[in-house]
Amino acid sequence: MNNSPINNALSTATSSSQATSNVVEKPQEISNISLNSFPKNTLVGKIINALAPVLDRILGINKLNAIYFKKKLLGLDKQAFCQKLLKGLGVKVLDGDKVVEKIPKSGKCIVVCNHPYGFVEGVIIAQLLSAYRSDTKIMANIALKTIKEVNDYFIFANPLKPNATINAVAIKHCYQHVENEGLLVIFPAGRVSFYQNDHKIISDGHWNRLAVKIAEKTQAPILPIFISGTNSTFFHRLGRLYYRFRLLMLAHEMFKLQGHEITLSTKNLITAKTLSVFEGIETKNTFARLQCYLNDTEYFTPWPQDEIPKQASTVKLPVAEETDYEIVKSELSQLPAKHSLVKYKHYTVYYGYQSQVPNCVKEITRLRELTFRDLDEGSGLPYDTDKFDATYMHLFIFDNQNEKITGAYRIGQTDLLQKQGSVENLYLTQMFAFGKNFINQQQPCLEMGRSFIIASEQKSFHSLLLLWKGIGAFVCQNPRYRTLYGTVSLSKLYDPRSVAIMEKVMVNKPEGVIAKNVFSGQLHPEVDHFIKQNTLGLDALSAMVVSIEQDSKDIPILLKQYHKLGANFHSMAIDSNFNQTPGLLLSVHLPSAPEKLLKLYLGDKKGDYLAFKS
């Protein structure tokens, strides 16, 4: 008989039981953490068993065996076993509570995780999720079957033999567990992370598609969880020499975790509806994987601290008091008739210049500041204003019933502005260096900017529609303007990774313009590679952003609006004059916009506008 500590302990426990009782009791089942537990029914098994004492010592398995007894893990219930084992290994887990709060308290759910260490992450996830939901099951390597105390956590499979009978049984069990409203955890890589030559990083190998297949069949949501860290440099160097060395080193690696902090990170559940945006099971699987790796903080650059305006000392100044609307109405009544562009119910869309309607513009700048502050933008001053308010045209909605301005655009007529001086008379030259071949140097354009809709009107579609009908009416009056261009401001309420993804996906025409203050958002190399290799539509972009944002917010509605019009997206830059807010530069050739939208915005003047020849 092998005289391992486990077998000695088993013998002692059995003898003690027999000495104290006349009843023959079944000895307590104890885990055999040794290679002598390897099945002996093959030649390889017999060799491994014979060499077990030596291999256990070389591979560090005897150390794990020692913890098993020293920390009194034998026979513990699974929760206590995991807690004591992690404590014995010296591992501290961070932010587990933030992960748990994203998981439904009941019902179907699938959790997918990366596999950075090989064993300890399974213990962490098992202990954490089972404490929250008792119906948690984890698909695991059959090698863990030797640890009896935690067997109840697992659905066992054999990743080294894909066609093994146990795998078919395990897959069926996984499907049934989710169908029965259970919580299922899968480590889709099936093996420990290793160095990836393609991306020059350490990450998982290919993810098995089982989780996504089950999610599609059962309509269960998926929660990707990123587990921080990795094994040692030595481990990965050996693995690059021969991949099986990684398996041999796993036990040794566990004992390098003393005092180690492992952070768990996640964002949002991926619903079946979100997955349906992507075509093909492989793309859906890749999407789930990318949502996991997007949580890697090593590839995350937070927004810089907001700059305090020089004029505001140490805090933002209060927004100015409302302008006297009797004066505003008086100014509106004196505008030429053609400046009244659109009427709808009790709303009127006007345009005017500061020289014509100074108090209207004053109120617009007050409302801009009020609205932008809600988006973590704005100047920090009582009014959001600059020298360009005096030279640009202001197109705005007036609510005649409630006597207030509800939204506006600031629009620069590039031909008029550049006649008065150089290209520097255009606001966006503060963000971009325009080449001579850029459209604003080639033809009359409208530079669109500083758009807003007040908070109380933002849930109503008619406000944005009225602004665009107003723009349509203005270009019909002035048909020389065939192109609109400007930026969509991407609020810093967005995660920087969302903004980086929007830039990577949307920018398609970078010629003729250079950002002066470049946006430097980072993306995980796998995410960057995926976007470069795939043409993603707006729905796919939306799915990626919604899955990242903690409040599940979508891409800006204005970005969607411009995209529908057939916009080209040129560049991303930081607006240093607008609280360091990133802006995505785009242009729209209006005559090329979809027929349906032209009819909506231009109305019965559409034919005349399209027929205009400069």
Coordinates of C-alpha atoms in Angstrom, one line a residue:
M1 CA 0.0 0.0 0.0
N2 CA 1.2 3.5 -0.7
N3 CA 2.2 5.3 2.5
S4 CA 1.1 8.8 1.4
P5 CA -0.1 11.2 4.2
I6 CA -3.6 10.8 2.8
N7 CA -3.6 7.1 3.1
N8 CA -2.0 7.2 6.5
A9 CA -4.7 9.7 7.6
L10 CA -7.4 7.5 6.2
S11 CA -6.0 4.5 8.0
T12 CA -5.8 6.4 11.3
A13 CA -9.3 7.7 11.0
T14 CA -10.6 4.2 10.3
S15 CA -8.7 2.6 13.3
S16 CA -9.9 5.4 15.6
S17 CA -13.5 4.8 14.6
Q18 CA -13.3 1.1 15.1
A19 CA -11.7 1.5 18.6
T20 CA -14.4 3.8 19.9
S21 CA -17.5 2.0 18.6
N22 CA -18.7 -1.5 18.3
V23 CA -20.5 -0.5 15.1
V24 CA -18.5 -0.5 11.9
E25 CA -18.8 3.0 10.4
K26 CA -17.9 4.1 6.9
P27 CA -14.7 6.1 7.1
Q28 CA -15.0 9.8 6.2
E29 CA -14.3 10.3 2.5
I30 CA -11.1 12.2 2.1
S31 CA -9.7 13.7 -1.0
N32 CA -6.6 12.0 -2.5
I33 CA -4.6 15.0 -3.7
S34 CA -1.8 13.0 -5.3
L35 CA -1.0 11.5 -8.7
N36 CA -1.5 8.1 -7.2
S37 CA -5.2 8.8 -7.7
F38 CA -4.6 8.6 -11.4
P39 CA -6.5 5.6 -12.9
K40 CA -4.3 2.5 -13.2
N41 CA -6.2 0.9 -16.1
T42 CA -3.6 2.0 -18.7
L43 CA 0.1 1.8 -19.0
V44 CA 0.5 5.5 -18.6
G45 CA -1.7 5.3 -15.4
K46 CA 0.5 2.6 -14.0
I47 CA 3.7 4.6 -14.6
I48 CA 2.2 7.7 -13.1
N49 CA 1.1 5.8 -10.0
A50 CA 4.5 4.3 -9.6
L51 CA 6.2 7.7 -9.8
A52 CA 3.6 9.5 -7.8
P53 CA 5.7 10.2 -4.7
V54 CA 8.5 11.7 -6.7
L55 CA 6.2 13.6 -9.1
D56 CA 4.1 15.0 -6.2
R57 CA 7.2 16.5 -4.7
I58 CA 8.6 17.9 -8.0
L59 CA 5.3 19.3 -9.2
G60 CA 4.3 20.9 -5.8
I61 CA 1.3 18.6 -5.3
N62 CA 2.6 17.6 -1.9
K63 CA 2.4 21.2 -0.8
L64 CA -1.3 21.3 -1.7
N65 CA -1.7 18.1 0.2
A66 CA 0.0 19.6 3.2
I67 CA -2.5 22.6 3.2
Y68 CA -5.3 20.1 3.0
F69 CA -4.4 18.7 6.4
K70 CA -2.8 21.7 8.0
K71 CA -5.8 23.9 7.4
K72 CA -8.1 21.0 8.3
L73 CA -10.0 21.0 5.0
L74 CA -10.9 17.3 5.0
G75 CA -14.6 16.6 5.1
L76 CA -15.6 20.3 5.2
D77 CA -18.7 21.5 3.4
K78 CA -17.9 23.0 0.0
Q79 CA -18.3 26.7 1.1
A80 CA -16.0 26.3 4.2
F81 CA -13.6 24.3 2.1
C82 CA -13.2 27.0 -0.5
Q83 CA -12.9 29.8 2.1
K84 CA -10.2 28.0 4.1
L85 CA -8.3 26.9 0.9
L86 CA -8.1 30.5 -0.4
K87 CA -7.0 31.7 3.0
G88 CA -4.3 28.9 3.1
L89 CA -3.1 30.0 -0.4
G90 CA -3.0 33.6 0.8
V91 CA -5.4 34.9 -1.9
K92 CA -7.5 38.0 -1.4
V93 CA -10.5 38.5 -3.7
L94 CA -11.6 42.1 -4.5
D95 CA -14.9 43.4 -5.9
G96 CA -16.8 40.1 -5.7
D97 CA -19.8 42.0 -4.4
K98 CA -19.9 44.1 -7.5
V99 CA -20.0 41.0 -9.6
V100 CA -22.8 39.3 -7.6
E101 CA -25.1 42.3 -7.9
K102 CA -25.1 41.9 -11.7
I103 CA -26.4 38.3 -11.4
P104 CA -30.2 37.7 -11.3
K105 CA -31.3 36.4 -7.9
S106 CA -33.1 33.6 -9.7
G107 CA -33.7 32.2 -13.1
K108 CA -31.6 31.2 -16.1
C109 CA -28.1 32.7 -16.3
I110 CA -24.7 31.7 -17.7
V111 CA -21.5 33.1 -16.4
V112 CA -18.3 33.0 -18.6
C113 CA -14.8 33.7 -17.3
N114 CA -11.3 33.9 -18.5
H115 CA -8.9 31.3 -17.1
P116 CA -5.7 33.1 -15.9
Y117 CA -4.4 30.7 -13.2
G118 CA -5.7 27.2 -13.9
F119 CA -7.4 26.3 -10.6
V120 CA -7.7 29.0 -8.0
E121 CA -10.2 31.1 -10.1
G122 CA -12.6 28.1 -10.2
V123 CA -12.5 28.0 -6.4
I124 CA -13.1 31.8 -6.2
I125 CA -16.0 31.7 -8.5
A126 CA -17.5 28.6 -7.0
Q127 CA -17.4 30.0 -3.5
L128 CA -18.7 33.5 -4.4
L129 CA -21.6 32.5 -6.7
S130 CA -22.7 29.5 -4.6
A131 CA -23.0 31.8 -1.5
Y132 CA -25.3 34.0 -3.6
R133 CA -27.2 31.2 -5.4
S134 CA -27.3 27.7 -4.2
D135 CA -28.2 26.4 -7.7
T136 CA -24.8 27.3 -9.1
K137 CA -23.1 24.7 -11.2
I138 CA -19.6 24.9 -12.8
M139 CA -18.4 23.0 -15.8
A140 CA -15.0 21.8 -14.7
N141 CA -12.1 19.5 -15.6
I142 CA -12.5 16.0 -14.5
A143 CA -9.2 16.2 -12.7
L144 CA -11.0 18.2 -9.9
K145 CA -13.0 15.1 -9.2
T146 CA -10.3 14.0 -6.8
I147 CA -11.2 16.9 -4.4
K148 CA -14.3 15.3 -2.9
E149 CA -15.4 18.2 -0.7
V150 CA -16.3 20.4 -3.7
N151 CA -17.6 17.8 -6.2
D152 CA -21.1 19.1 -5.7
Y153 CA -20.2 22.4 -7.4
F154 CA -19.2 20.8 -10.6
I155 CA -20.4 19.3 -13.9
F156 CA -17.3 17.3 -15.0
A157 CA -15.9 17.2 -18.5
N158 CA -12.6 16.1 -20.1
P159 CA -11.1 18.9 -22.2
L160 CA -8.2 16.7 -23.2
K161 CA -10.5 14.2 -24.9
P162 CA -13.2 16.1 -26.8
N163 CA -14.9 12.9 -27.9
A164 CA -15.0 11.3 -24.5
T165 CA -18.5 10.1 -23.4
I166 CA -18.3 12.2 -20.2
N167 CA -18.3 15.3 -22.4
A168 CA -21.6 14.5 -24.1
V169 CA -23.2 13.8 -20.7
A170 CA -21.7 17.1 -19.3
I171 CA -23.1 19.1 -22.2
K172 CA -26.6 17.6 -21.7
H173 CA -26.4 18.3 -18.0
C174 CA -25.4 21.9 -18.7
Y175 CA -28.4 22.4 -21.0
Q176 CA -30.8 20.9 -18.5
H177 CA -29.4 22.9 -15.6
V178 CA -30.0 26.2 -17.4
E179 CA -33.4 25.1 -18.7
N180 CA -34.3 24.3 -15.1
E181 CA -33.7 28.0 -14.2
G182 CA -30.2 27.3 -12.8
L183 CA -27.0 29.4 -12.8
L184 CA -24.2 27.8 -14.9
V185 CA -20.5 28.9 -14.9
I186 CA -18.3 28.0 -17.9
F187 CA -14.6 28.7 -18.4
P188 CA -14.8 28.5 -22.2
A189 CA -11.1 28.2 -22.8
G190 CA -11.0 24.9 -21.0
R191 CA -7.3 25.5 -20.1
V192 CA -5.1 28.1 -18.5
S193 CA -4.3 31.3 -20.3
F194 CA -1.0 31.4 -22.3
Y195 CA 1.1 33.8 -24.4
Q196 CA -0.7 34.6 -27.7
N197 CA 1.7 35.3 -30.5
D198 CA -1.0 37.0 -32.6
H199 CA -1.7 39.7 -30.1
K200 CA 1.6 39.6 -28.1
I201 CA -0.3 39.3 -24.8
I202 CA -1.2 36.6 -22.3
S203 CA -4.8 35.6 -22.7
D204 CA -7.1 32.6 -23.1
G205 CA -6.9 30.2 -26.1
H206 CA -9.9 29.8 -28.3
W207 CA -13.2 29.9 -26.4
N208 CA -15.6 26.9 -26.8
R209 CA -19.0 28.0 -28.1
L210 CA -21.0 26.0 -25.7
A211 CA -22.0 28.9 -23.5
V212 CA -23.4 30.9 -26.5
K213 CA -25.1 27.8 -27.9
I214 CA -26.9 27.2 -24.6
A215 CA -27.8 30.9 -24.3
E216 CA -29.3 30.9 -27.7
K217 CA -31.3 27.7 -27.1
T218 CA -32.5 28.6 -23.7
Q219 CA -32.7 32.4 -24.1
A220 CA -30.6 32.8 -21.0
P221 CA -28.5 36.0 -20.5
I222 CA -24.7 35.7 -20.3
L223 CA -22.5 37.6 -17.8
P224 CA -18.8 37.8 -18.8
I225 CA -16.5 38.1 -15.7
F226 CA -12.9 39.1 -16.0
I227 CA -10.4 37.7 -13.5
S228 CA -7.3 39.8 -13.1
G229 CA -3.7 38.6 -13.1
T230 CA -1.8 35.8 -14.6
N231 CA 0.8 33.1 -13.7
S232 CA 4.5 33.9 -13.4
T233 CA 6.8 34.8 -16.3
F234 CA 8.7 31.6 -15.8
F235 CA 5.5 29.6 -16.2
H236 CA 4.7 31.3 -19.5
R237 CA 8.3 30.9 -20.8
L238 CA 8.3 27.2 -20.1
G239 CA 4.9 27.0 -21.8
R240 CA 6.3 28.6 -24.9
L241 CA 9.0 25.8 -25.0
Y242 CA 6.4 23.0 -24.7
Y243 CA 2.7 23.5 -23.9
R244 CA 2.4 20.6 -21.5
F245 CA 4.9 22.2 -19.2
R246 CA 2.0 24.6 -18.2
L247 CA 0.0 21.7 -16.8
L248 CA 2.9 20.4 -14.8
M249 CA 3.6 23.8 -13.3
L250 CA 0.0 24.6 -12.1
A251 CA 0.4 23.4 -8.5
H252 CA 3.7 25.3 -8.1
E253 CA 2.1 28.5 -9.4
M254 CA -0.6 28.4 -6.8
F255 CA 1.9 28.8 -4.0
K256 CA 3.2 32.1 -5.6
L257 CA -0.2 33.7 -4.7
Q258 CA 0.6 34.5 -1.1
G259 CA -0.6 38.0 -0.5
H260 CA -1.9 38.2 -4.0
E261 CA -5.0 40.3 -4.8
I262 CA -7.3 39.0 -7.5
T263 CA -9.9 41.5 -8.8
L264 CA -13.2 40.4 -10.4
S265 CA -14.7 42.8 -12.9
T266 CA -17.9 42.8 -15.0
K267 CA -20.2 45.1 -16.7
N268 CA -23.7 44.1 -17.9
L269 CA -25.6 41.0 -18.8
I270 CA -25.6 40.1 -22.4
T271 CA -29.2 39.4 -23.3
A272 CA -30.4 37.1 -26.1
K273 CA -31.6 40.2 -27.9
T274 CA -28.1 41.7 -27.8
L275 CA -26.6 38.5 -29.1
S276 CA -29.0 38.3 -32.0
V277 CA -27.4 41.5 -33.4
F278 CA -24.4 39.4 -34.5
E279 CA -24.4 36.9 -37.3
G280 CA -23.0 33.4 -36.8
I281 CA -22.3 31.5 -33.6
E282 CA -18.5 32.3 -33.8
T283 CA -19.0 36.0 -33.9
K284 CA -21.5 35.8 -31.0
N285 CA -18.9 33.8 -29.1
T286 CA -16.2 36.3 -29.9
F287 CA -18.5 39.2 -28.7
A288 CA -19.0 37.5 -25.3
R289 CA -15.2 36.9 -25.0
L290 CA -14.5 40.6 -25.9
Q291 CA -17.0 41.8 -23.3
C292 CA -14.9 39.8 -20.8
Y293 CA -11.6 41.3 -21.8
L294 CA -12.9 44.8 -22.0
N295 CA -12.9 44.7 -18.2
D296 CA -9.1 44.3 -18.1
T297 CA -8.0 47.5 -16.4
E298 CA -4.5 47.2 -17.8
Y299 CA -6.0 48.5 -21.0
F300 CA -8.1 51.3 -19.5
T301 CA -7.2 55.0 -19.4
P302 CA -9.7 57.0 -17.2
W303 CA -10.9 60.4 -18.1
P304 CA -8.6 63.2 -16.7
Q305 CA -9.9 65.3 -13.9
D306 CA -12.2 68.1 -15.0
E307 CA -10.4 71.4 -15.5
I308 CA -11.7 74.2 -13.3
P309 CA -12.3 77.4 -15.3
K310 CA -9.8 80.1 -14.4
Q311 CA -12.7 82.6 -13.9
A312 CA -14.5 80.2 -11.5
S313 CA -11.8 80.1 -8.8
T314 CA -12.1 76.6 -7.2
V315 CA -15.7 75.7 -8.0
K316 CA -18.2 75.9 -10.9
L317 CA -20.2 79.1 -10.7
P318 CA -24.0 78.9 -10.6
V319 CA -25.9 79.0 -13.9
A320 CA -27.3 82.4 -14.6
E321 CA -30.8 83.4 -13.9
E322 CA -33.4 83.0 -16.6
T323 CA -33.6 85.8 -19.2
D324 CA -36.7 88.0 -19.3
Y325 CA -38.9 86.2 -21.8
E326 CA -40.9 89.4 -22.5
I327 CA -37.7 90.8 -24.1
V328 CA -37.1 87.5 -25.9
K329 CA -40.6 87.6 -27.4
S330 CA -40.1 91.2 -28.4
E331 CA -36.9 90.3 -30.3
L332 CA -38.6 87.4 -32.0
S333 CA -41.5 89.6 -33.2
Q334 CA -39.0 91.9 -35.0
L335 CA -37.2 89.1 -37.0
P336 CA -37.9 89.1 -40.8
A337 CA -40.6 86.7 -41.8
K338 CA -38.2 84.2 -43.5
H339 CA -36.4 83.7 -40.1
S340 CA -39.5 81.8 -38.9
L341 CA -38.7 78.4 -40.5
V342 CA -41.2 75.8 -39.1
K343 CA -44.4 75.9 -37.1
Y344 CA -45.7 72.8 -35.4
K345 CA -48.5 72.9 -32.8
H346 CA -47.3 75.5 -30.3
Y347 CA -43.7 75.4 -31.4
T348 CA -41.9 77.7 -33.8
V349 CA -38.4 77.2 -35.2
Y350 CA -36.5 80.4 -35.8
Y351 CA -33.0 81.4 -36.8
G352 CA -31.2 84.6 -36.1
Y353 CA -27.8 86.3 -35.3
Q354 CA -26.6 87.8 -32.0
S355 CA -26.8 91.2 -33.6
Q356 CA -30.5 90.7 -34.2
V357 CA -31.6 88.7 -31.1
P358 CA -29.0 89.3 -28.3
N359 CA -31.3 88.3 -25.5
C360 CA -32.4 85.2 -27.3
V361 CA -28.7 84.2 -27.7
K362 CA -28.1 85.1 -24.1
E363 CA -30.8 82.7 -23.0
I364 CA -29.6 80.0 -25.4
T365 CA -26.1 80.2 -23.9
R366 CA -27.6 79.9 -20.4
L367 CA -29.7 76.8 -21.4
R368 CA -26.6 75.3 -23.1
E369 CA -24.6 75.5 -19.8
L370 CA -27.5 74.1 -17.8
T371 CA -28.0 71.2 -20.2
F372 CA -24.3 70.4 -20.8
R373 CA -23.6 70.3 -17.0
D374 CA -26.0 67.4 -16.8
L375 CA -23.7 65.6 -19.2
D376 CA -20.5 66.4 -17.3
E377 CA -19.7 69.0 -19.9
G378 CA -20.1 72.8 -20.0
S379 CA -17.8 75.7 -19.1
G380 CA -18.4 75.9 -15.4
L381 CA -19.5 79.5 -15.9
P382 CA -22.9 81.1 -15.7
Y383 CA -23.2 81.0 -19.5
D384 CA -21.7 78.7 -22.1
T385 CA -20.5 81.3 -24.5
D386 CA -17.5 82.3 -26.6
K387 CA -16.6 84.7 -29.4
F388 CA -18.2 82.5 -32.0
D389 CA -21.7 83.2 -30.7
A390 CA -21.3 86.6 -32.2
T391 CA -20.5 85.4 -35.7
Y392 CA -22.5 82.2 -36.0
M393 CA -26.2 81.8 -36.8
H394 CA -28.5 80.4 -34.1
L395 CA -31.3 78.1 -35.0
F396 CA -33.7 77.4 -32.1
I397 CA -37.1 76.1 -31.0
F398 CA -39.5 78.5 -29.2
D399 CA -42.4 77.0 -27.2
N400 CA -45.1 79.7 -27.6
Q401 CA -47.4 78.1 -25.0
N402 CA -44.9 77.8 -22.2
E403 CA -42.9 80.8 -23.4
K404 CA -39.4 79.2 -23.4
I405 CA -36.6 78.1 -25.7
T406 CA -36.4 74.3 -25.7
G407 CA -33.5 73.5 -28.0
A408 CA -31.0 75.0 -30.4
Y409 CA -28.1 74.5 -32.9
R410 CA -25.2 77.0 -33.5
I411 CA -24.4 77.0 -37.2
G412 CA -21.5 78.5 -39.0
Q413 CA -21.9 79.5 -42.6
T414 CA -18.4 78.7 -43.8
D415 CA -18.4 80.8 -47.0
L416 CA -19.5 84.0 -45.1
L417 CA -17.2 83.4 -42.1
Q418 CA -14.1 82.8 -44.3
K419 CA -14.8 85.9 -46.3
Q420 CA -14.4 87.9 -43.1
G421 CA -11.0 86.3 -42.5
S422 CA -9.2 83.0 -42.6
V423 CA -10.2 79.4 -41.7
E424 CA -9.5 80.4 -38.1
N425 CA -12.9 82.0 -38.0
L426 CA -14.4 78.5 -37.8
Y427 CA -14.8 77.1 -34.3
L428 CA -13.7 73.6 -35.2
T429 CA -10.2 74.8 -36.2
Q430 CA -9.6 74.8 -32.4
M431 CA -10.0 71.0 -32.5
F432 CA -8.8 70.1 -36.0
A433 CA -6.2 71.2 -38.5
F434 CA -8.1 71.3 -41.8
G435 CA -6.2 70.7 -45.1
K436 CA -7.1 72.5 -48.3
N437 CA -8.8 69.4 -49.6
F438 CA -11.3 69.2 -46.7
I439 CA -14.9 70.1 -47.7
N440 CA -15.0 73.4 -45.7
Q441 CA -12.3 74.7 -47.9
Q442 CA -13.9 73.5 -51.1
Q443 CA -17.5 74.7 -51.0
P444 CA -20.1 76.5 -48.8
C445 CA -20.8 74.3 -45.8
L446 CA -22.8 74.6 -42.6
E447 CA -20.7 73.9 -39.5
M448 CA -23.1 72.4 -37.0
G449 CA -22.3 72.6 -33.3
R450 CA -23.4 73.3 -29.7
S451 CA -26.7 71.5 -30.2
F452 CA -28.9 70.9 -27.1
I453 CA -32.5 70.0 -26.1
I454 CA -33.5 71.0 -22.6
A455 CA -33.9 68.1 -20.1
S456 CA -37.8 68.3 -19.9
E457 CA -38.0 67.8 -23.7
Q458 CA -35.3 65.1 -24.3
K459 CA -37.7 62.2 -24.1
S460 CA -39.8 63.7 -26.9
F461 CA -38.8 62.9 -30.4
H462 CA -40.5 66.0 -31.8
S463 CA -37.8 68.4 -30.5
L464 CA -35.0 66.8 -32.5
L465 CA -37.3 66.4 -35.5
L466 CA -38.2 70.1 -35.3
L467 CA -34.5 71.2 -35.2
W468 CA -33.9 69.1 -38.3
K469 CA -37.0 70.4 -40.1
G470 CA -35.6 73.8 -39.3
I471 CA -32.3 73.0 -40.8
G472 CA -34.1 71.6 -43.9
A473 CA -36.1 74.8 -44.2
F474 CA -32.9 76.9 -43.9
V475 CA -31.0 75.0 -46.6
C476 CA -34.1 75.2 -48.9
Q477 CA -33.9 79.0 -48.5
N478 CA -30.1 78.8 -49.1
P479 CA -29.6 75.9 -51.5
R480 CA -25.9 76.6 -52.0
Y481 CA -25.3 74.7 -48.8
R482 CA -25.0 71.1 -49.8
T483 CA -22.9 69.8 -47.0
L484 CA -23.2 69.9 -43.2
Y485 CA -20.3 69.0 -41.0
G486 CA -19.6 69.2 -37.3
T487 CA -18.9 67.1 -34.2
V488 CA -21.0 64.8 -32.1
S489 CA -19.9 65.4 -28.5
L490 CA -19.3 62.2 -26.7
S491 CA -20.0 63.0 -23.0
K492 CA -17.5 61.9 -20.4
L493 CA -20.4 60.1 -18.7
Y494 CA -19.5 57.4 -21.3
D495 CA -16.8 54.9 -20.3
P496 CA -13.6 55.8 -22.2
R497 CA -13.6 52.3 -23.7
S498 CA -17.1 53.0 -25.3
V499 CA -15.7 56.2 -26.8
A500 CA -12.6 54.4 -28.1
I501 CA -14.9 51.7 -29.7
M502 CA -17.0 54.4 -31.3
E503 CA -13.9 56.0 -32.8
K504 CA -12.6 52.7 -34.1
V505 CA -15.9 51.6 -35.6
M506 CA -17.1 55.0 -37.0
V507 CA -14.0 56.8 -38.4
N508 CA -13.9 56.0 -42.1
K509 CA -12.7 59.1 -44.0
P510 CA -9.6 60.5 -42.1
E511 CA -8.2 62.3 -45.1
G512 CA -7.8 66.1 -45.1
V513 CA -8.0 66.6 -41.3
I514 CA -5.8 66.1 -38.3
A515 CA -6.9 66.2 -34.6
K516 CA -5.0 68.8 -32.7
N517 CA -5.7 67.2 -29.3
V518 CA -5.8 63.5 -29.9
F519 CA -8.1 61.2 -28.0
S520 CA -6.0 58.5 -26.4
G521 CA -8.5 55.9 -25.3
Q522 CA -7.1 52.4 -24.9
L523 CA -8.7 49.1 -26.0
H524 CA -7.7 45.6 -25.2
P525 CA -5.6 44.3 -28.2
E526 CA -8.2 41.6 -28.9
V527 CA -11.0 44.2 -29.1
D528 CA -8.8 46.4 -31.4
H529 CA -8.0 43.4 -33.6
F530 CA -11.7 42.3 -33.8
I531 CA -12.8 45.8 -35.0
K532 CA -10.1 46.0 -37.6
Q533 CA -11.0 42.6 -39.0
N534 CA -14.8 43.1 -39.1
T535 CA -17.1 45.6 -40.6
L536 CA -19.5 46.5 -37.8
G537 CA -22.8 48.1 -38.3
L538 CA -24.5 50.6 -36.1
D539 CA -26.5 47.8 -34.3
A540 CA -23.3 45.9 -33.4
L541 CA -21.6 49.1 -32.2
S542 CA -24.7 49.9 -30.1
A543 CA -24.6 46.3 -28.6
M544 CA -20.9 46.8 -27.6
V545 CA -21.5 50.1 -26.0
V546 CA -24.7 49.1 -24.1
S547 CA -22.9 46.1 -22.7
I548 CA -20.0 48.2 -21.4
E549 CA -22.0 51.1 -19.9
Q550 CA -22.9 50.6 -16.2
D551 CA -26.3 52.3 -16.8
S552 CA -26.7 50.5 -20.2
K553 CA -26.9 53.8 -22.1
D554 CA -26.7 53.6 -25.9
I555 CA -24.7 55.5 -28.4
P556 CA -25.8 59.2 -28.7
I557 CA -29.0 59.7 -30.6
L558 CA -27.4 62.5 -32.6
L559 CA -24.7 60.0 -33.9
K560 CA -27.5 57.7 -35.0
Q561 CA -29.2 60.6 -36.7
Y562 CA -26.1 61.6 -38.7
H563 CA -25.5 57.9 -39.6
K564 CA -29.0 57.6 -41.0
L565 CA -28.2 60.6 -43.2
G566 CA -25.2 58.7 -44.6
A567 CA -22.5 60.6 -42.7
N568 CA -18.8 60.1 -43.2
F569 CA -16.8 60.2 -40.0
H570 CA -13.4 61.8 -40.2
S571 CA -11.6 62.1 -36.9
M572 CA -11.9 62.2 -33.1
A573 CA -10.4 65.0 -31.1
I574 CA -10.6 66.5 -27.6
D575 CA -12.3 69.9 -27.3
S576 CA -10.0 71.7 -24.9
N577 CA -12.5 74.6 -24.9
F578 CA -15.4 72.4 -23.9
N579 CA -14.2 70.7 -20.6
Q580 CA -11.9 68.3 -22.5
T581 CA -14.9 66.6 -24.1
P582 CA -14.2 64.2 -27.1
G583 CA -15.9 65.1 -30.3
L584 CA -16.4 62.9 -33.4
L585 CA -16.0 64.9 -36.6
L586 CA -18.4 64.0 -39.4
S587 CA -19.9 65.4 -42.6
V588 CA -23.2 64.8 -44.5
H589 CA -23.7 65.5 -48.2
L590 CA -27.3 66.4 -47.9
P591 CA -28.5 65.7 -51.5
S592 CA -27.1 62.1 -51.1
A593 CA -29.2 61.5 -47.9
P594 CA -31.9 58.8 -48.1
E595 CA -35.0 59.9 -50.0
K596 CA -37.3 59.2 -47.0
L597 CA -35.3 61.5 -44.7
L598 CA -35.0 64.3 -47.4
K599 CA -38.8 64.2 -47.8
L600 CA -39.2 64.4 -44.0
Y601 CA -36.8 67.3 -43.4
L602 CA -37.2 69.3 -46.7
G603 CA -40.9 68.8 -47.3
D604 CA -42.3 70.0 -50.6
K605 CA -39.2 72.1 -51.2
K606 CA -37.1 68.9 -51.7
G607 CA -37.3 68.9 -55.5
D608 CA -36.2 72.6 -55.8
Y609 CA -33.3 72.0 -53.4
L610 CA -32.0 68.9 -55.3
A611 CA -32.4 70.6 -58.6
F612 CA -30.3 73.6 -57.6
K613 CA -27.0 74.2 -59.5
S614 CA -24.4 76.5 -58.1

